[in-house]
Short mmCIF file of C-alpha atoms in Angstrom, two decimals:
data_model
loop_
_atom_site.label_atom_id
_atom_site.label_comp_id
_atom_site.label_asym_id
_atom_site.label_seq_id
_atom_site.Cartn_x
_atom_site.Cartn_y
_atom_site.Cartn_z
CA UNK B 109 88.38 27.32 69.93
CA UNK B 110 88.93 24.12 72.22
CA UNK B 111 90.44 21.39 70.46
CA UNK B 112 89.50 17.75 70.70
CA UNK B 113 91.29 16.85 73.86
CA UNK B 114 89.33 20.08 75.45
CA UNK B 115 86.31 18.37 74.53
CA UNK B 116 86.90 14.25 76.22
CA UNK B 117 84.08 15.70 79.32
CA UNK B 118 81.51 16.84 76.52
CA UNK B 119 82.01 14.04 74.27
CA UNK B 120 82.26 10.61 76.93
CA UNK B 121 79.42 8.41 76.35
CA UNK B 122 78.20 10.16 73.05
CA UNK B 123 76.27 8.75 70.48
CA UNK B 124 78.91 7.83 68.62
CA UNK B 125 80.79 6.01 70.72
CA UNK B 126 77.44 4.03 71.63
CA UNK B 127 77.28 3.48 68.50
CA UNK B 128 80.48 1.91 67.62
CA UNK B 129 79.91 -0.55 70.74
CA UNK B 130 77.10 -2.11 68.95
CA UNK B 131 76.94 -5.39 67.76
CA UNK B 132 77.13 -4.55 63.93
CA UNK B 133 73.62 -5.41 62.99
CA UNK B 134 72.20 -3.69 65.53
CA UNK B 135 74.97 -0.54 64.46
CA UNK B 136 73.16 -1.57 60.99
CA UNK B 137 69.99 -1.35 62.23
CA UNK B 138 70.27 2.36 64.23
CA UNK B 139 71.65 3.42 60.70
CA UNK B 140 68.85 2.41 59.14
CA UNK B 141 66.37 4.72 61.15
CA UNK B 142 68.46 7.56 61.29
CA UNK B 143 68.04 7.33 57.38
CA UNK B 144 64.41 6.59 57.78
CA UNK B 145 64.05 9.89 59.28
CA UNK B 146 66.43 11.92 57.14
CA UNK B 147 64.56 10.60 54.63
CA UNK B 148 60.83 11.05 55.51
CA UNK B 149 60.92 13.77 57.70
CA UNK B 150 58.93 11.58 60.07
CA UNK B 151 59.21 9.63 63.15
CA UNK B 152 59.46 5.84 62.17
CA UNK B 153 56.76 3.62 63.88
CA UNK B 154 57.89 0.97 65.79
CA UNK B 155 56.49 -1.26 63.58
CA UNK B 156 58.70 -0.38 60.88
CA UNK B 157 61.92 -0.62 62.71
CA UNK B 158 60.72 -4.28 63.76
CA UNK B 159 60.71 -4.94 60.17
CA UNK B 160 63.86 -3.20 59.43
CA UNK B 161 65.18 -5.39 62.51
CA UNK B 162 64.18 -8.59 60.45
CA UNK B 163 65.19 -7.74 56.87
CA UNK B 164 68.88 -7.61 58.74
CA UNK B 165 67.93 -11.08 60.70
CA UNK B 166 67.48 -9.64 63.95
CA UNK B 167 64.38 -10.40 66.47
CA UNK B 168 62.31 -7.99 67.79
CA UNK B 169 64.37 -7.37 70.96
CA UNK B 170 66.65 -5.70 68.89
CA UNK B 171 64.43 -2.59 69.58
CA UNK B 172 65.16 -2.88 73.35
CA UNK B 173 68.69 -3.68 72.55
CA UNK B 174 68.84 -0.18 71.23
CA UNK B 175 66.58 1.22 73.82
CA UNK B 176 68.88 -0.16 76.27
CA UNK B 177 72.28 1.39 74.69
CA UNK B 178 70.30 5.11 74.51
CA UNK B 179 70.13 4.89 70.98
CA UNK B 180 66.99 4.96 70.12
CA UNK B 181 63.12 5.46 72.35
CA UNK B 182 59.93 3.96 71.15
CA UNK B 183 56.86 5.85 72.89
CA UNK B 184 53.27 5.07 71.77
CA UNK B 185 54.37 2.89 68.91
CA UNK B 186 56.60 5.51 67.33
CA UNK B 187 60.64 6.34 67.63
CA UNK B 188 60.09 9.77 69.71
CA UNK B 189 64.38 9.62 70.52
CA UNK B 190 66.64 9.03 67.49
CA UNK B 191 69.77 11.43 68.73
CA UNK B 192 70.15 13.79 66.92
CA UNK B 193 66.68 13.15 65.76
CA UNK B 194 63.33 14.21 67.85
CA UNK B 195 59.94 12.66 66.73
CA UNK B 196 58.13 14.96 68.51
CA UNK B 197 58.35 19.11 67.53
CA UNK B 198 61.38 20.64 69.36
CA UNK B 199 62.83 24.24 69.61
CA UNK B 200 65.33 23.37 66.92
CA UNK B 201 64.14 23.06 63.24
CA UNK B 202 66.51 22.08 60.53
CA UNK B 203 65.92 22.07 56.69
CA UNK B 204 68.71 19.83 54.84
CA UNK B 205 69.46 21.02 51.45
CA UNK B 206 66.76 18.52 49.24
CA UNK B 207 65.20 16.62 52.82
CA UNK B 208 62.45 17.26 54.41
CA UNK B 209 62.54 19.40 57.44
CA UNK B 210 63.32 17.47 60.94
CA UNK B 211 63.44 18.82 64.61
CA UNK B 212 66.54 18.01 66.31
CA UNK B 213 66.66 16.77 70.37
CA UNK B 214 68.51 19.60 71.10
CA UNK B 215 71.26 22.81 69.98
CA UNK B 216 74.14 20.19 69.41
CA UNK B 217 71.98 17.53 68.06
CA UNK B 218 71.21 20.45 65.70
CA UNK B 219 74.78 21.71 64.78
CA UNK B 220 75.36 18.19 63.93
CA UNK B 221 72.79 17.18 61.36
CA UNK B 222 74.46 18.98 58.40
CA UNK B 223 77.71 17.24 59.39
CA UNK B 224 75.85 14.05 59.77
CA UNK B 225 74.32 14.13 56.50
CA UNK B 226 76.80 16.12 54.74
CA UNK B 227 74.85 18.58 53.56
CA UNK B 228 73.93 22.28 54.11
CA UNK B 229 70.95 23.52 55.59
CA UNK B 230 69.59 26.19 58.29
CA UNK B 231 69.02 25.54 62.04
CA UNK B 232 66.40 28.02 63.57
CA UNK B 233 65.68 27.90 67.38
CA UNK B 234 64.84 30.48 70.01
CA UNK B 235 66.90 31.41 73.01
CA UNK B 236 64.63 30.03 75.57
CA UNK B 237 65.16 33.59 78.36
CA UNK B 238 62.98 35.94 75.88
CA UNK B 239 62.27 33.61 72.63
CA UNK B 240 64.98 35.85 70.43
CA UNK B 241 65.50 33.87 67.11
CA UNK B 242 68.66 31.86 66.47
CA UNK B 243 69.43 30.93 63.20
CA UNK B 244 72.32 29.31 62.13
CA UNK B 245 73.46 28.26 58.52
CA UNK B 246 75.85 25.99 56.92
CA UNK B 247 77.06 26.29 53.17
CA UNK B 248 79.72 24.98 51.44
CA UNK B 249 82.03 24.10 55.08
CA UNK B 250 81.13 27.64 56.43
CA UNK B 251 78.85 28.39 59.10
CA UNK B 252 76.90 31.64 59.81
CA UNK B 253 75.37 32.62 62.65
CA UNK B 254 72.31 35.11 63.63
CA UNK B 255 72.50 36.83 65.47
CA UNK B 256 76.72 37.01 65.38
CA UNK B 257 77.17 36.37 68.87
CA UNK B 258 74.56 33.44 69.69
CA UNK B 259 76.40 30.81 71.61
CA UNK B 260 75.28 27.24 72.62
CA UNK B 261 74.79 26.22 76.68
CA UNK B 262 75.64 22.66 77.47
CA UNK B 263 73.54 21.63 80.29
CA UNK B 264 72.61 19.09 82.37
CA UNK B 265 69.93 18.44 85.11
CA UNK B 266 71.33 17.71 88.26
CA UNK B 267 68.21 16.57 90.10
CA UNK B 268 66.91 13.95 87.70
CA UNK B 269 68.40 10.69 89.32
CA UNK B 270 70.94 8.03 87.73
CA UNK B 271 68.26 6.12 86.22
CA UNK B 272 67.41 9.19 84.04
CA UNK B 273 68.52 9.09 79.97
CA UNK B 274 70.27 11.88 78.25
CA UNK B 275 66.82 12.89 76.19
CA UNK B 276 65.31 13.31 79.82
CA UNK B 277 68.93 15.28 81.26
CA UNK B 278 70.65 17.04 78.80
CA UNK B 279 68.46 17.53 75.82
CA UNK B 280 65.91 20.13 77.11
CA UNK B 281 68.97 21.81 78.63
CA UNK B 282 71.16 21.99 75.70
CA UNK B 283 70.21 25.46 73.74
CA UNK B 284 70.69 28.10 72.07
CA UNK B 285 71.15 31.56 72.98
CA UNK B 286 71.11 35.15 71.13
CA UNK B 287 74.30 36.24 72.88
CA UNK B 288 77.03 35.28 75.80
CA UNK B 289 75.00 37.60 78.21
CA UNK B 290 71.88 36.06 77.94
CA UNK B 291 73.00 32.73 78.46
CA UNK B 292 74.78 33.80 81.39
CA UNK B 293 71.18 35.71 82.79
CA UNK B 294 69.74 32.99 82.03
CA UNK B 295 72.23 30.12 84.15
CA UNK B 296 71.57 32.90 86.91
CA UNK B 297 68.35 32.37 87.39
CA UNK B 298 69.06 27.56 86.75
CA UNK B 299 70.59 26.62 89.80
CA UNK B 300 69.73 23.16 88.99
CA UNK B 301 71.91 22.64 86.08
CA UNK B 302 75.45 22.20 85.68
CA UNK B 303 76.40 23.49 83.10
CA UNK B 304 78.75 25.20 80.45
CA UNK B 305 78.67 28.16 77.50
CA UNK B 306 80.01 26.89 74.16
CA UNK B 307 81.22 29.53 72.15
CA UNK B 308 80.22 28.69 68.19
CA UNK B 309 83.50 26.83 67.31
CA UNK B 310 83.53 24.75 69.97
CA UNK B 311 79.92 23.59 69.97
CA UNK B 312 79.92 22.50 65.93
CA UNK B 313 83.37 20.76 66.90
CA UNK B 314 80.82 19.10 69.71
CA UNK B 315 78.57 18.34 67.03
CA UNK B 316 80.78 17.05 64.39
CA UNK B 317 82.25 14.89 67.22
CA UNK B 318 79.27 13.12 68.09
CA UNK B 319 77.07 12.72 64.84
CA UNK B 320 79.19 13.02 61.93
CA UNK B 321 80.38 9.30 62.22
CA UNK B 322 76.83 7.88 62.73
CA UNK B 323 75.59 7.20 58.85
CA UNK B 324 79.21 5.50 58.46
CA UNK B 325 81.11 8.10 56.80
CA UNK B 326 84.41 10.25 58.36
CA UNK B 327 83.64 13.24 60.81
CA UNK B 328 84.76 16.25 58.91
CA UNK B 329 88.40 17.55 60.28
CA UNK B 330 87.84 20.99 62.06
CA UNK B 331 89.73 22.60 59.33
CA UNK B 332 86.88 21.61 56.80
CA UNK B 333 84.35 23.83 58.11
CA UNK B 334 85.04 28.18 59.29
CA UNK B 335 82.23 29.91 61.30
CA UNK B 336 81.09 33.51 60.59
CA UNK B 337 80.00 35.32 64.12
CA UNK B 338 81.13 36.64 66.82
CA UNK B 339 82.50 34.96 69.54
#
């Protein structure tokens, strides 16, 4: 497993950490619809995060304010970014223990929705070289993985610009896949991504890393959580 310090180039300029550079209303605020959609299942309308933005006295520019920090993205009057929240259908499904199901933005986001929440559920994806199922469970701190050697790649687009977000870079990049050799068939063939495989440790330590602080609460230590699969 790589430990924390291993993990400074994955986890520089994470959610988190744009998070915590908030003003705290606004921190309030992105709270707020992260719980909207844990709770709901749905996409919050603009709209409602406008109202949201006034109940904790804060204009309506808060919404760029967060659009600006890459916290949230309002498209056709509805939150379609939330990291780790997508408000549009993704490869990655996850079903929280007593929630309604939500698609994540991508394999990360995904890994760290349990720890977000703290609760157990079941990720299922699809590696995207031949659409071979993924699942991954979490119950009570352990984490088990199908097929047993399904890794995570970390990826990111190399020909997208600087004016590009990390939903338009990383996100659609950042997946799962049914074994080590896959992913590495599959980098073969993506010489426009730089990129990295995660074995299954190392990418929930990713995702614990950047979500688990988001709804306020500690990140889980690594030692909280032990992974069943093969690595």
């Amino acid at each position: 497993m790589t430990d924390s310090n291993g993990l400074a180039r994955f986890t520089g300029g994470s959610i988190a950490g744009r998070q915590a550079r908030l003003p705290a209303p606004l921190g309030d605020l992105h709270r707020a619809v992260l719980r909207r959609f844990l709770e709901t299942g749905a996409a919050p309308t603009a709209r409602w995060v406008r109202q949201a933005a006034a109940e904790l006295g804060l204009d309506a520019a808060a919404v760029d304010e967060l659009d600006a920090a890459d916290a949230i993205h309002v498209s056709n009057g509805v939150v379609t970014v939330a990291y780790p929240f997508s408000g549009t259908p993704t490869p990655h499904r996850v079903e929280l223990d007593g929630l309604p199901p939500v698609y994540a933005m991508c394999a990360i986001d995904a890994l760290g929705l349990p720890l977000m929440a703290g609760r157990d559920g079941q990720i299922t994806s699809a590696d995207p070289r031949d659409g071979a199922p993924v699942v991954v469970s979490a119950h009570g701190g352990t984490w088990t993985w199908s097929p047993p050697g399904a890794v995570v790649v970390i990826a990111r687009a190399t020909d997208c610009g600087t004016e590009c977000g990390s939903f338009e870079t990383m996100c659609p990049n950042t997946v799962f896949h049914a074994s080590r050799e896959s992913a590495r068939a599959y980098l073969a063939g993506r010489g426009d991504l730089d990129a990295e495989i995660l074995d299954q440790d190392t990418a929930v330590e990713r995702g614990r890393l950047n979500f688990g602080p988001l709804l306020g609460g500690p990140a889980r230590p690594p030692g909280d959580w032990k992974t069943r699969g093969q690595r």
